[in-house]
PDB file of C-alpha atoms and ligand atoms in Angstrom:
ATOM      1  CA  MET A   1      -0.402  -0.074   0.136  1.00 87.00           C
ATOM      2  CA  THR A   2       1.574   3.357  -1.219  1.00 92.00           C
ATOM      3  CA  GLU A   3       1.596   6.048   2.011  1.00 96.00           C
ATOM      4  CA  VAL A   4       0.450   9.843   1.144  1.00 98.00           C
ATOM      5  CA  VAL A   5       2.286  12.306   3.373  1.00 98.00           C
ATOM      6  CA  THR A   6       2.125  15.704   2.952  1.00 98.00           C
ATOM      7  CA  THR A   7       4.163  17.358   5.785  1.00 98.00           C
ATOM      8  CA  VAL A   8       8.167  16.869   5.715  1.00 98.00           C
ATOM      9  CA  GLU A   9       8.092  15.783   9.726  1.00 98.00           C
ATOM     10  CA  GLY A  10       5.354  13.029   8.592  1.00 98.00           C
ATOM     11  CA  LEU A  11       7.738  12.019   5.711  1.00 97.00           C
ATOM     12  CA  ARG A  12      11.006  12.064   7.733  1.00 96.00           C
ATOM     13  CA  VAL A  13       8.389   9.610  10.356  1.00 96.00           C
ATOM     14  CA  ALA A  14       7.691   7.263   7.248  1.00 96.00           C
ATOM     15  CA  LEU A  15      11.106   7.000   5.935  1.00 96.00           C
ATOM     16  CA  ARG A  16      12.008   6.129   9.077  1.00 93.00           C
ATOM     17  CA  ARG A  17       9.504   3.540  10.112  1.00 91.00           C
ATOM     18  CA  ARG A  18      10.223   1.837   6.850  1.00 85.00           C
ATOM     19  CA  ARG A  19      14.268   1.952   6.596  1.00 71.00           C
ATOM     20  CA  HIS A  20      16.524  -0.547   7.988  1.00 72.00           C
ATOM     21  CA  GLY A  21      19.126   1.077   6.284  1.00 75.00           C
ATOM     22  CA  GLY A  22      18.745   0.683   3.373  1.00 91.00           C
ATOM     23  CA  SER A  23      18.746   2.814  -0.376  1.00 96.00           C
ATOM     24  CA  VAL A  24      15.776   5.447  -0.543  1.00 97.00           C
ATOM     25  CA  GLY A  25      15.130   6.725  -4.430  1.00 98.00           C
ATOM     26  CA  LEU A  26      13.441  10.381  -5.146  1.00 98.00           C
ATOM     27  CA  VAL A  27      10.908  10.771  -8.136  1.00 99.00           C
ATOM     28  CA  PRO A  28      10.346  14.287  -8.416  1.00 98.00           C
ATOM     29  CA  THR A  29       6.877  15.006 -10.511  1.00 98.00           C
ATOM     30  CA  MET A  30       4.507  17.468 -10.542  1.00 98.00           C
ATOM     31  CA  GLY A  31       1.636  15.366 -10.975  1.00 97.00           C
ATOM     32  CA  ALA A  32      -0.677  14.108 -13.613  1.00 96.00           C
ATOM     33  CA  LEU A  33       1.188  11.338 -13.827  1.00 97.00           C
ATOM     34  CA  HIS A  34       1.644   9.264 -17.216  1.00 97.00           C
ATOM     35  CA  ALA A  35       3.697   6.399 -18.761  1.00 98.00           C
ATOM     36  CA  GLY A  36       6.674   8.518 -18.502  1.00 98.00           C
ATOM     37  CA  HIS A  37       6.853   9.089 -14.698  1.00 98.00           C
ATOM     38  CA  ALA A  38       5.943   5.373 -14.593  1.00 98.00           C
ATOM     39  CA  ALA A  39       9.093   4.679 -16.467  1.00 98.00           C
ATOM     40  CA  LEU A  40      10.682   6.545 -14.153  1.00 98.00           C
ATOM     41  CA  ILE A  41       9.102   4.760 -10.831  1.00 98.00           C
ATOM     42  CA  ARG A  42       9.718   1.405 -11.954  1.00 98.00           C
ATOM     43  CA  ARG A  43      13.438   2.310 -12.831  1.00 98.00           C
ATOM     44  CA  ALA A  44      13.294   3.450  -8.847  1.00 98.00           C
ATOM     45  CA  ARG A  45      11.470   0.643  -7.451  1.00 98.00           C
ATOM     46  CA  ALA A  46      13.779  -1.904  -9.402  1.00 98.00           C
ATOM     47  CA  GLU A  47      17.138  -0.432  -8.030  1.00 98.00           C
ATOM     48  CA  MET A  48      15.835   1.018  -4.492  1.00 97.00           C
ATOM     49  CA  GLU A  49      14.796  -0.058  -1.233  1.00 96.00           C
ATOM     50  CA  THR A  50      12.462   2.543  -0.577  1.00 97.00           C
ATOM     51  CA  VAL A  51      10.584   4.603  -3.554  1.00 97.00           C
ATOM     52  CA  VAL A  52       9.060   8.231  -2.767  1.00 98.00           C
ATOM     53  CA  VAL A  53       7.110   9.517  -5.278  1.00 98.00           C
ATOM     54  CA  SER A  54       7.052  13.610  -4.781  1.00 98.00           C
ATOM     55  CA  VAL A  55       4.015  15.457  -6.139  1.00 98.00           C
ATOM     56  CA  PHE A  56       4.718  19.207  -6.671  1.00 98.00           C
ATOM     57  CA  VAL A  57       3.288  21.536  -8.680  1.00 98.00           C
ATOM     58  CA  ASN A  58       6.182  24.682  -8.083  1.00 98.00           C
ATOM     59  CA  PRO A  59       4.929  27.529  -8.230  1.00 97.00           C
ATOM     60  CA  THR A  60       8.687  29.335  -8.445  1.00 97.00           C
ATOM     61  CA  GLN A  61       9.570  27.641 -11.850  1.00 97.00           C
ATOM     62  CA  PHE A  62       6.295  29.264 -13.393  1.00 97.00           C
ATOM     63  CA  GLY A  63       6.440  32.618 -14.778  1.00 95.00           C
ATOM     64  CA  PRO A  64       3.784  35.355 -14.112  1.00 94.00           C
ATOM     65  CA  ALA A  65       2.328  34.300 -17.464  1.00 91.00           C
ATOM     66  CA  GLU A  66       2.514  30.939 -17.515  1.00 92.00           C
ATOM     67  CA  ASP A  67       0.105  28.674 -16.670  1.00 90.00           C
ATOM     68  CA  PHE A  68       0.807  27.172 -12.837  1.00 95.00           C
ATOM     69  CA  ALA A  69      -2.782  27.778 -12.062  1.00 95.00           C
ATOM     70  CA  THR A  70      -4.189  25.829 -14.988  1.00 92.00           C
ATOM     71  CA  TYR A  71      -1.838  22.905 -14.763  1.00 92.00           C
ATOM     72  CA  PRO A  72      -3.461  19.663 -14.565  1.00 91.00           C
ATOM     73  CA  ARG A  73      -4.270  18.095 -10.762  1.00 95.00           C
ATOM     74  CA  ASP A  74      -5.167  14.733  -9.966  1.00 95.00           C
ATOM     75  CA  LEU A  75      -3.691  13.581  -6.913  1.00 97.00           C
ATOM     76  CA  PRO A  76      -5.959  10.485  -6.197  1.00 97.00           C
ATOM     77  CA  GLY A  77      -4.859   9.453 -10.005  1.00 97.00           C
ATOM     78  CA  ASP A  78      -1.301  10.284  -9.140  1.00 98.00           C
ATOM     79  CA  CYS A  79      -1.457   7.826  -5.905  1.00 98.00           C
ATOM     80  CA  ALA A  80      -3.173   4.964  -7.876  1.00 98.00           C
ATOM     81  CA  GLU A  81      -0.478   5.443 -10.272  1.00 98.00           C
ATOM     82  CA  ALA A  82       1.840   5.313  -8.075  1.00 98.00           C
ATOM     83  CA  GLU A  83       1.071   2.552  -6.077  1.00 98.00           C
ATOM     84  CA  ALA A  84       0.653   0.551  -9.644  1.00 98.00           C
ATOM     85  CA  ASN A  85       4.352   1.054  -9.999  1.00 98.00           C
ATOM     86  CA  GLY A  86       5.377  -0.048  -7.066  1.00 97.00           C
ATOM     87  CA  ALA A  87       5.979   3.197  -4.826  1.00 98.00           C
ATOM     88  CA  ASP A  88       6.290   3.292  -1.053  1.00 97.00           C
ATOM     89  CA  LEU A  89       5.234   6.796  -0.398  1.00 97.00           C
ATOM     90  CA  VAL A  90       3.692  10.078  -2.088  1.00 98.00           C
ATOM     91  CA  PHE A  91       5.358  13.418  -1.003  1.00 98.00           C
ATOM     92  CA  ALA A  92       2.319  15.585  -1.840  1.00 98.00           C
ATOM     93  CA  PRO A  93       3.181  18.956  -0.276  1.00 98.00           C
ATOM     94  CA  SER A  94       1.522  22.092  -0.073  1.00 98.00           C
ATOM     95  CA  VAL A  95       3.201  25.038  -0.954  1.00 97.00           C
ATOM     96  CA  ALA A  96       2.988  26.664   2.380  1.00 98.00           C
ATOM     97  CA  GLU A  97       5.454  23.710   3.281  1.00 98.00           C
ATOM     98  CA  VAL A  98       7.927  23.593   0.634  1.00 98.00           C
ATOM     99  CA  TYR A  99       8.110  27.501   1.241  1.00 98.00           C
ATOM    100  CA  PRO A 100       7.277  28.541   4.721  1.00 96.00           C
ATOM    101  CA  ALA A 101       8.925  31.763   4.035  1.00 95.00           C
ATOM    102  CA  PRO A 102       8.095  32.627   0.703  1.00 89.00           C
ATOM    103  CA  ASP A 103      11.163  34.520  -1.544  1.00 85.00           C
ATOM    104  CA  SER A 104      13.624  34.219   1.970  1.00 93.00           C
ATOM    105  CA  VAL A 105      16.050  31.372   0.274  1.00 96.00           C
ATOM    106  CA  ARG A 106      16.245  30.718  -3.719  1.00 96.00           C
ATOM    107  CA  VAL A 107      19.029  28.951  -5.458  1.00 98.00           C
ATOM    108  CA  ALA A 108      20.315  30.686  -8.238  1.00 97.00           C
ATOM    109  CA  VAL A 109      21.771  29.054 -11.203  1.00 97.00           C
ATOM    110  CA  GLY A 110      23.504  30.542 -14.409  1.00 94.00           C
ATOM    111  CA  GLY A 111      25.750  29.239 -16.866  1.00 94.00           C
ATOM    112  CA  LEU A 112      23.521  26.382 -19.426  1.00 95.00           C
ATOM    113  CA  ALA A 113      20.692  27.386 -17.012  1.00 96.00           C
ATOM    114  CA  ARG A 114      20.557  30.742 -19.306  1.00 95.00           C
ATOM    115  CA  ARG A 115      20.375  29.440 -22.661  1.00 96.00           C
ATOM    116  CA  LEU A 116      17.500  27.881 -24.055  1.00 98.00           C
ATOM    117  CA  GLU A 117      14.611  27.368 -21.587  1.00 97.00           C
ATOM    118  CA  GLY A 118      16.264  29.716 -19.292  1.00 97.00           C
ATOM    119  CA  ALA A 119      16.111  32.339 -22.446  1.00 96.00           C
ATOM    120  CA  ALA A 120      12.664  31.238 -23.063  1.00 95.00           C
ATOM    121  CA  ARG A 121      11.259  31.676 -19.208  1.00 95.00           C
ATOM    122  CA  PRO A 122      13.085  33.886 -17.157  1.00 95.00           C
ATOM    123  CA  GLY A 123      13.741  32.528 -13.919  1.00 96.00           C
ATOM    124  CA  HIS A 124      12.514  29.171 -14.454  1.00 98.00           C
ATOM    125  CA  PHE A 125      15.733  27.077 -13.708  1.00 98.00           C
ATOM    126  CA  ASP A 126      15.693  29.340 -10.719  1.00 98.00           C
ATOM    127  CA  GLY A 127      12.646  28.031  -9.171  1.00 98.00           C
ATOM    128  CA  VAL A 128      13.846  23.947 -10.261  1.00 98.00           C
ATOM    129  CA  ALA A 129      17.095  24.179  -8.575  1.00 98.00           C
ATOM    130  CA  THR A 130      15.410  25.666  -5.397  1.00 98.00           C
ATOM    131  CA  VAL A 131      12.770  22.755  -5.437  1.00 98.00           C
ATOM    132  CA  VAL A 132      15.061  20.330  -6.137  1.00 98.00           C
ATOM    133  CA  THR A 133      17.574  21.250  -3.522  1.00 98.00           C
ATOM    134  CA  LYS A 134      14.302  21.231  -1.041  1.00 98.00           C
ATOM    135  CA  LEU A 135      12.839  18.089  -1.873  1.00 98.00           C
ATOM    136  CA  PHE A 136      16.728  16.189  -1.622  1.00 98.00           C
ATOM    137  CA  GLY A 137      16.385  18.044   1.978  1.00 98.00           C
ATOM    138  CA  ALA A 138      12.973  16.373   2.967  1.00 98.00           C
ATOM    139  CA  VAL A 139      13.675  13.021   1.728  1.00 98.00           C
ATOM    140  CA  GLY A 140      17.556  13.161   2.231  1.00 97.00           C
ATOM    141  CA  CYS A 141      16.930  10.225  -0.940  1.00 98.00           C
ATOM    142  CA  ASP A 142      20.226   8.583  -1.828  1.00 98.00           C
ATOM    143  CA  VAL A 143      19.073   8.760  -5.626  1.00 98.00           C
ATOM    144  CA  ALA A 144      16.987  10.549  -8.251  1.00 99.00           C
ATOM    145  CA  TYR A 145      15.764  10.045 -10.734  1.00 99.00           C
ATOM    146  CA  PHE A 146      15.156  12.886 -13.702  1.00 99.00           C
ATOM    147  CA  GLY A 147      14.159  11.874 -17.761  1.00 98.00           C
ATOM    148  CA  GLU A 148      15.740  13.135 -20.806  1.00 98.00           C
ATOM    149  CA  LYS A 149      12.413  14.560 -21.678  1.00 98.00           C
ATOM    150  CA  ASP A 150      13.706  17.779 -19.401  1.00 98.00           C
ATOM    151  CA  TYR A 151      16.855  17.100 -20.744  1.00 98.00           C
ATOM    152  CA  GLN A 152      18.222  20.754 -19.920  1.00 98.00           C
ATOM    153  CA  GLN A 153      16.856  20.031 -16.370  1.00 98.00           C
ATOM    154  CA  LEU A 154      18.644  17.025 -16.039  1.00 98.00           C
ATOM    155  CA  ARG A 155      22.065  18.709 -17.060  1.00 98.00           C
ATOM    156  CA  LEU A 156      21.249  21.461 -14.573  1.00 98.00           C
ATOM    157  CA  VAL A 157      20.250  19.068 -11.887  1.00 98.00           C
ATOM    158  CA  VAL A 158      24.004  17.175 -12.264  1.00 98.00           C
ATOM    159  CA  GLN A 159      25.885  20.057 -12.454  1.00 97.00           C
ATOM    160  CA  LEU A 160      23.595  21.528  -9.346  1.00 98.00           C
ATOM    161  CA  VAL A 161      24.542  18.154  -7.383  1.00 98.00           C
ATOM    162  CA  ARG A 162      28.244  18.564  -8.109  1.00 98.00           C
ATOM    163  CA  GLU A 163      28.331  22.292  -7.239  1.00 97.00           C
ATOM    164  CA  LEU A 164      26.670  21.814  -4.266  1.00 98.00           C
ATOM    165  CA  PHE A 165      28.261  18.404  -2.774  1.00 98.00           C
ATOM    166  CA  LEU A 166      24.794  17.344  -2.825  1.00 98.00           C
ATOM    167  CA  PRO A 167      24.968  13.594  -1.705  1.00 98.00           C
ATOM    168  CA  VAL A 168      22.406  12.444  -4.177  1.00 98.00           C
ATOM    169  CA  GLU A 169      22.945  10.367  -7.692  1.00 98.00           C
ATOM    170  CA  ILE A 170      21.141  11.314 -10.489  1.00 98.00           C
ATOM    171  CA  ARG A 171      20.372   8.699 -12.680  1.00 98.00           C
ATOM    172  CA  ALA A 172      17.994   9.287 -16.087  1.00 98.00           C
ATOM    173  CA  VAL A 173      15.524   7.606 -18.154  1.00 98.00           C
ATOM    174  CA  PRO A 174      14.591   7.629 -21.705  1.00 98.00           C
ATOM    175  CA  ILE A 175      12.364   9.463 -23.067  1.00 98.00           C
ATOM    176  CA  VAL A 176       8.787   7.649 -23.217  1.00 98.00           C
ATOM    177  CA  ARG A 177       6.638   8.299 -26.830  1.00 98.00           C
ATOM    178  CA  GLU A 178       3.013   7.743 -27.727  1.00 98.00           C
ATOM    179  CA  PRO A 179       3.248   5.412 -30.929  1.00 98.00           C
ATOM    180  CA  ASP A 180       3.730   8.525 -32.790  1.00 98.00           C
ATOM    181  CA  GLY A 181       6.688   9.933 -31.602  1.00 98.00           C
ATOM    182  CA  LEU A 182       5.197  12.766 -29.444  1.00 98.00           C
ATOM    183  CA  ALA A 183       6.541  12.970 -26.014  1.00 98.00           C
ATOM    184  CA  LEU A 184       4.796  12.009 -23.070  1.00 98.00           C
ATOM    185  CA  SER A 185       3.677  15.274 -21.101  1.00 97.00           C
ATOM    186  CA  SER A 186       0.962  16.152 -18.518  1.00 92.00           C
ATOM    187  CA  ARG A 187       0.524  19.074 -21.118  1.00 92.00           C
ATOM    188  CA  ASN A 188      -0.585  16.930 -24.106  1.00 96.00           C
ATOM    189  CA  ARG A 189      -4.091  16.485 -22.256  1.00 92.00           C
ATOM    190  CA  ARG A 190      -4.440  20.160 -22.810  1.00 94.00           C
ATOM    191  CA  LEU A 191      -3.973  19.873 -26.828  1.00 97.00           C
ATOM    192  CA  SER A 192      -7.082  20.200 -29.017  1.00 98.00           C
ATOM    193  CA  PRO A 193      -7.640  17.644 -31.069  1.00 98.00           C
ATOM    194  CA  ALA A 194      -6.212  19.441 -34.380  1.00 98.00           C
ATOM    195  CA  ALA A 195      -3.014  19.970 -32.053  1.00 98.00           C
ATOM    196  CA  ARG A 196      -2.755  16.880 -30.956  1.00 98.00           C
ATOM    197  CA  CYS A 197      -2.394  15.643 -34.568  1.00 98.00           C
ATOM    198  CA  VAL A 198       0.355  18.272 -35.320  1.00 98.00           C
ATOM    199  CA  ALA A 199       2.397  18.071 -32.093  1.00 98.00           C
ATOM    200  CA  PRO A 200       4.429  14.876 -33.307  1.00 98.00           C
ATOM    201  CA  GLY A 201       5.673  16.824 -35.908  1.00 98.00           C
ATOM    202  CA  LEU A 202       8.110  18.329 -33.564  1.00 98.00           C
ATOM    203  CA  TYR A 203       9.925  14.461 -32.889  1.00 98.00           C
ATOM    204  CA  ARG A 204       9.664  13.742 -36.827  1.00 98.00           C
ATOM    205  CA  ALA A 205      11.594  17.211 -36.969  1.00 98.00           C
ATOM    206  CA  LEU A 206      14.028  16.132 -34.750  1.00 99.00           C
ATOM    207  CA  CYS A 207      14.116  12.875 -36.337  1.00 99.00           C
ATOM    208  CA  VAL A 208      15.305  14.984 -39.574  1.00 98.00           C
ATOM    209  CA  GLY A 209      18.267  16.454 -37.813  1.00 98.00           C
ATOM    210  CA  ARG A 210      19.467  13.351 -36.588  1.00 98.00           C
ATOM    211  CA  ALA A 211      19.494  11.792 -40.117  1.00 98.00           C
ATOM    212  CA  GLU A 212      21.512  14.457 -41.165  1.00 98.00           C
ATOM    213  CA  VAL A 213      24.052  13.838 -37.958  1.00 98.00           C
ATOM    214  CA  GLU A 214      24.246  10.513 -39.105  1.00 98.00           C
ATOM    215  CA  GLY A 215      24.470  11.401 -42.601  1.00 98.00           C
ATOM    216  CA  GLY A 216      27.745  13.102 -41.979  1.00 98.00           C
ATOM    217  CA  GLU A 217      26.842  17.134 -41.555  1.00 98.00           C
ATOM    218  CA  ARG A 218      29.102  18.310 -39.429  1.00 98.00           C
ATOM    219  CA  ASP A 219      28.062  22.008 -39.533  1.00 98.00           C
ATOM    220  CA  PRO A 220      25.466  22.049 -35.795  1.00 98.00           C
ATOM    221  CA  THR A 221      23.534  25.812 -37.621  1.00 98.00           C
ATOM    222  CA  ARG A 222      23.054  23.563 -40.685  1.00 98.00           C
ATOM    223  CA  VAL A 223      21.613  20.697 -38.793  1.00 98.00           C
ATOM    224  CA  ALA A 224      19.344  23.014 -36.658  1.00 98.00           C
ATOM    225  CA  SER A 225      18.068  24.812 -39.652  1.00 98.00           C
ATOM    226  CA  ALA A 226      17.208  21.340 -40.847  1.00 98.00           C
ATOM    227  CA  ILE A 227      15.126  20.857 -38.000  1.00 98.00           C
ATOM    228  CA  ALA A 228      13.699  24.154 -37.930  1.00 98.00           C
ATOM    229  CA  ALA A 229      12.130  23.664 -41.769  1.00 98.00           C
ATOM    230  CA  SER A 230      10.976  20.575 -41.256  1.00 98.00           C
ATOM    231  CA  LEU A 231       9.526  21.762 -37.611  1.00 98.00           C
ATOM    232  CA  PRO A 232       5.407  21.714 -38.232  1.00 98.00           C
ATOM    233  CA  ARG A 233       3.941  25.317 -39.929  1.00 97.00           C
ATOM    234  CA  THR A 234       0.678  27.513 -38.799  1.00 97.00           C
ATOM    235  CA  THR A 235      -2.276  26.800 -40.461  1.00 96.00           C
ATOM    236  CA  GLU A 236      -5.249  27.897 -39.652  1.00 96.00           C
ATOM    237  CA  GLU A 237      -6.786  26.467 -37.024  1.00 97.00           C
ATOM    238  CA  VAL A 238      -3.203  24.952 -35.374  1.00 98.00           C
ATOM    239  CA  PRO A 239      -1.029  28.185 -34.692  1.00 98.00           C
ATOM    240  CA  VAL A 240       2.711  27.203 -34.348  1.00 98.00           C
ATOM    241  CA  GLU A 241       5.421  29.570 -32.668  1.00 98.00           C
ATOM    242  CA  VAL A 242       9.101  28.070 -32.695  1.00 98.00           C
ATOM    243  CA  ASP A 243      11.000  29.377 -29.405  1.00 97.00           C
ATOM    244  CA  TYR A 244      14.370  27.053 -30.530  1.00 98.00           C
ATOM    245  CA  ALA A 245      15.937  24.065 -32.577  1.00 98.00           C
ATOM    246  CA  VAL A 246      19.328  24.129 -31.758  1.00 98.00           C
ATOM    247  CA  CYS A 247      22.214  21.292 -32.475  1.00 98.00           C
ATOM    248  CA  VAL A 248      24.287  21.213 -28.924  1.00 98.00           C
ATOM    249  CA  ASP A 249      26.994  19.274 -26.973  1.00 98.00           C
ATOM    250  CA  PRO A 250      25.015  16.999 -24.470  1.00 98.00           C
ATOM    251  CA  GLU A 251      26.900  18.191 -21.804  1.00 96.00           C
ATOM    252  CA  THR A 252      27.538  22.131 -21.666  1.00 95.00           C
ATOM    253  CA  LEU A 253      24.673  22.816 -24.256  1.00 97.00           C
ATOM    254  CA  GLU A 254      26.897  24.958 -26.358  1.00 97.00           C
ATOM    255  CA  THR A 255      26.747  25.011 -30.033  1.00 98.00           C
ATOM    256  CA  PRO A 256      29.775  23.225 -31.019  1.00 98.00           C
ATOM    257  CA  PRO A 257      32.145  24.883 -33.653  1.00 98.00           C
ATOM    258  CA  GLU A 258      31.448  21.355 -35.353  1.00 98.00           C
ATOM    259  CA  VAL A 259      29.686  17.708 -35.108  1.00 98.00           C
ATOM    260  CA  THR A 260      32.736  15.450 -34.009  1.00 97.00           C
ATOM    261  CA  GLY A 261      30.941  13.713 -31.543  1.00 97.00           C
ATOM    262  CA  PRO A 262      27.790  12.880 -29.966  1.00 98.00           C
ATOM    263  CA  VAL A 263      25.314  16.042 -29.688  1.00 98.00           C
ATOM    264  CA  ARG A 264      21.459  16.793 -28.738  1.00 98.00           C
ATOM    265  CA  LEU A 265      19.258  18.177 -30.269  1.00 99.00           C
ATOM    266  CA  LEU A 266      16.380  20.242 -29.162  1.00 98.00           C
ATOM    267  CA  VAL A 267      13.027  21.920 -29.850  1.00 98.00           C
ATOM    268  CA  ALA A 268      10.427  23.795 -28.431  1.00 98.00           C
ATOM    269  CA  ALA A 269       7.492  25.387 -29.619  1.00 98.00           C
ATOM    270  CA  ARG A 270       4.273  26.517 -28.930  1.00 97.00           C
ATOM    271  CA  VAL A 271       1.590  24.029 -31.073  1.00 98.00           C
ATOM    272  CA  GLY A 272      -1.947  25.529 -30.325  1.00 98.00           C
ATOM    273  CA  GLY A 273      -1.212  27.821 -27.496  1.00 96.00           C
ATOM    274  CA  ILE A 274       0.536  24.861 -25.100  1.00 95.00           C
ATOM    275  CA  ARG A 275       4.463  24.410 -24.852  1.00 95.00           C
ATOM    276  CA  LEU A 276       6.106  21.473 -26.216  1.00 97.00           C
ATOM    277  CA  ILE A 277       9.799  21.070 -25.690  1.00 98.00           C
ATOM    278  CA  ASP A 278      11.448  17.603 -27.213  1.00 98.00           C
ATOM    279  CA  ASN A 279      14.786  16.631 -27.647  1.00 99.00           C
ATOM    280  CA  LEU A 280      16.915  13.766 -29.232  1.00 98.00           C
ATOM    281  CA  ALA A 281      20.582  12.498 -29.288  1.00 98.00           C
ATOM    282  CA  ALA A 282      22.291  12.066 -32.518  1.00 98.00           C
ATOM    283  CA  SER A 283      25.900  10.550 -33.334  1.00 98.00           C
ATOM    284  CA  PRO A 284      28.174  11.432 -36.476  1.00 97.00           C
ATOM    285  CA  PRO A 285      28.688   8.386 -38.513  1.00 95.00           C
ATOM    286  CA  GLU A 286      32.715   8.194 -36.926  1.00 86.00           C
ATOM    287  CA  ALA A 287      30.951   8.155 -33.583  1.00 78.00           C
ATOM    288  CA  ALA A 288      28.317   5.710 -34.236  1.00 65.00           C
TER     289      ALA A 288
HETATM  290  P1  LIG B   1       7.287  16.719 -14.656  1.00 81.21           P
HETATM  291  O1  LIG B   1       5.937  16.195 -13.618  1.00 81.21           O
HETATM  292  O2  LIG B   1       6.450  17.047 -15.668  1.00 81.21           O
HETATM  293  O3  LIG B   1       7.702  17.757 -13.689  1.00 81.21           O
HETATM  294  O4  LIG B   1       8.317  15.261 -14.864  1.00 81.21           O
HETATM  295  C1  LIG B   1       8.377  14.768 -13.574  1.00 81.21           C
HETATM  296  C2  LIG B   1       9.676  13.412 -14.418  1.00 81.21           C
HETATM  297  O5  LIG B   1       9.650  13.214 -15.145  1.00 81.21           O
HETATM  298  C3  LIG B   1      10.997  14.427 -14.865  1.00 81.21           C
HETATM  299  O6  LIG B   1      12.108  14.341 -14.321  1.00 81.21           O
HETATM  300  C4  LIG B   1      10.945  14.378 -16.517  1.00 81.21           C
HETATM  301  O7  LIG B   1      11.597  14.710 -17.385  1.00 81.21           O
HETATM  302  C5  LIG B   1      10.254  13.095 -16.219  1.00 81.21           C
HETATM  303  N1  LIG B   1       9.162  12.683 -17.661  1.00 81.21           N
HETATM  304  C6  LIG B   1       8.136  13.643 -18.015  1.00 81.21           C
HETATM  305  N2  LIG B   1       7.913  13.110 -19.453  1.00 81.21           N
HETATM  306  C7  LIG B   1       8.726  12.178 -19.306  1.00 81.21           C
HETATM  307  C8  LIG B   1       8.670  10.939 -20.525  1.00 81.21           C
HETATM  308  N3  LIG B   1       8.081  11.330 -21.572  1.00 81.21           N
HETATM  309  N4  LIG B   1       9.688  10.456 -21.259  1.00 81.21           N
HETATM  310  C9  LIG B   1      10.339   9.999 -19.495  1.00 81.21           C
HETATM  311  N5  LIG B   1      10.079  10.450 -18.990  1.00 81.21           N
HETATM  312  C10 LIG B   1       9.554  11.640 -18.302  1.00 81.21           C
END
């Protein structure tokens, strides 16, 4: 039976009761759990003695014009999904529990956090770094699981843990996709039927970029242009606004002078008003 706790104190009591010196794994989520989250939970279940799933829609990572208020929330559904995938505990705190003194403490991040998502969503990664640091402190986990779906977030968290000497190991889980290639996301449920038909175009454009890299294209800006040119176009029914399409170093997320090893291809676009992100690994023929 999965136990649901809503306070840090309750979480610690529950962990003390369950933990017998074994490992604790954390899967941080914002809820509205789907098969992508389930893959993280199952991986944690296979590797850890105790598995904690946090469900918290973190207000500090949303901009003032973003969808914090309308972000999908379904705690009963999330608890059922967490239980079905073997979680021991669901930690679902209130905003007041996580931020007892709002604005008093923030983790500020620069470097790779300023580019791409960070440029499109100012302050977003400070919010992510702050909540991740708080969750690691609250849970005291040995390992935390993050999806490659939010690739820049994953790189940022790896850097955060390294720079703050946090005693947590970060493990990455590959992207889970729909049969038509659309990366699973809680926001997909807000796509109109017409926008849902257009949305897999992001993945198809990334595949075009990967084919370029695998075909020997060594100029990252030409790879990025090939992706951009393949992205869905605005129609009368579904407006598409592209934020970025890039071919970057998989660790620094900077554009390399030349593609001589593995790269990461990333896109972000608003499809029918819903902001979607996706990414894909690619390697040139000599590195494959
Ligand atoms: P979120 O609830 O959107 O904050 O996501 C929580 C965690 O699940 C993050 O580490 C995401 O990268 C991961 N995640 C979300 N969607 C997917 C997916 N389609 N495949 C793999 N991981 C995912």
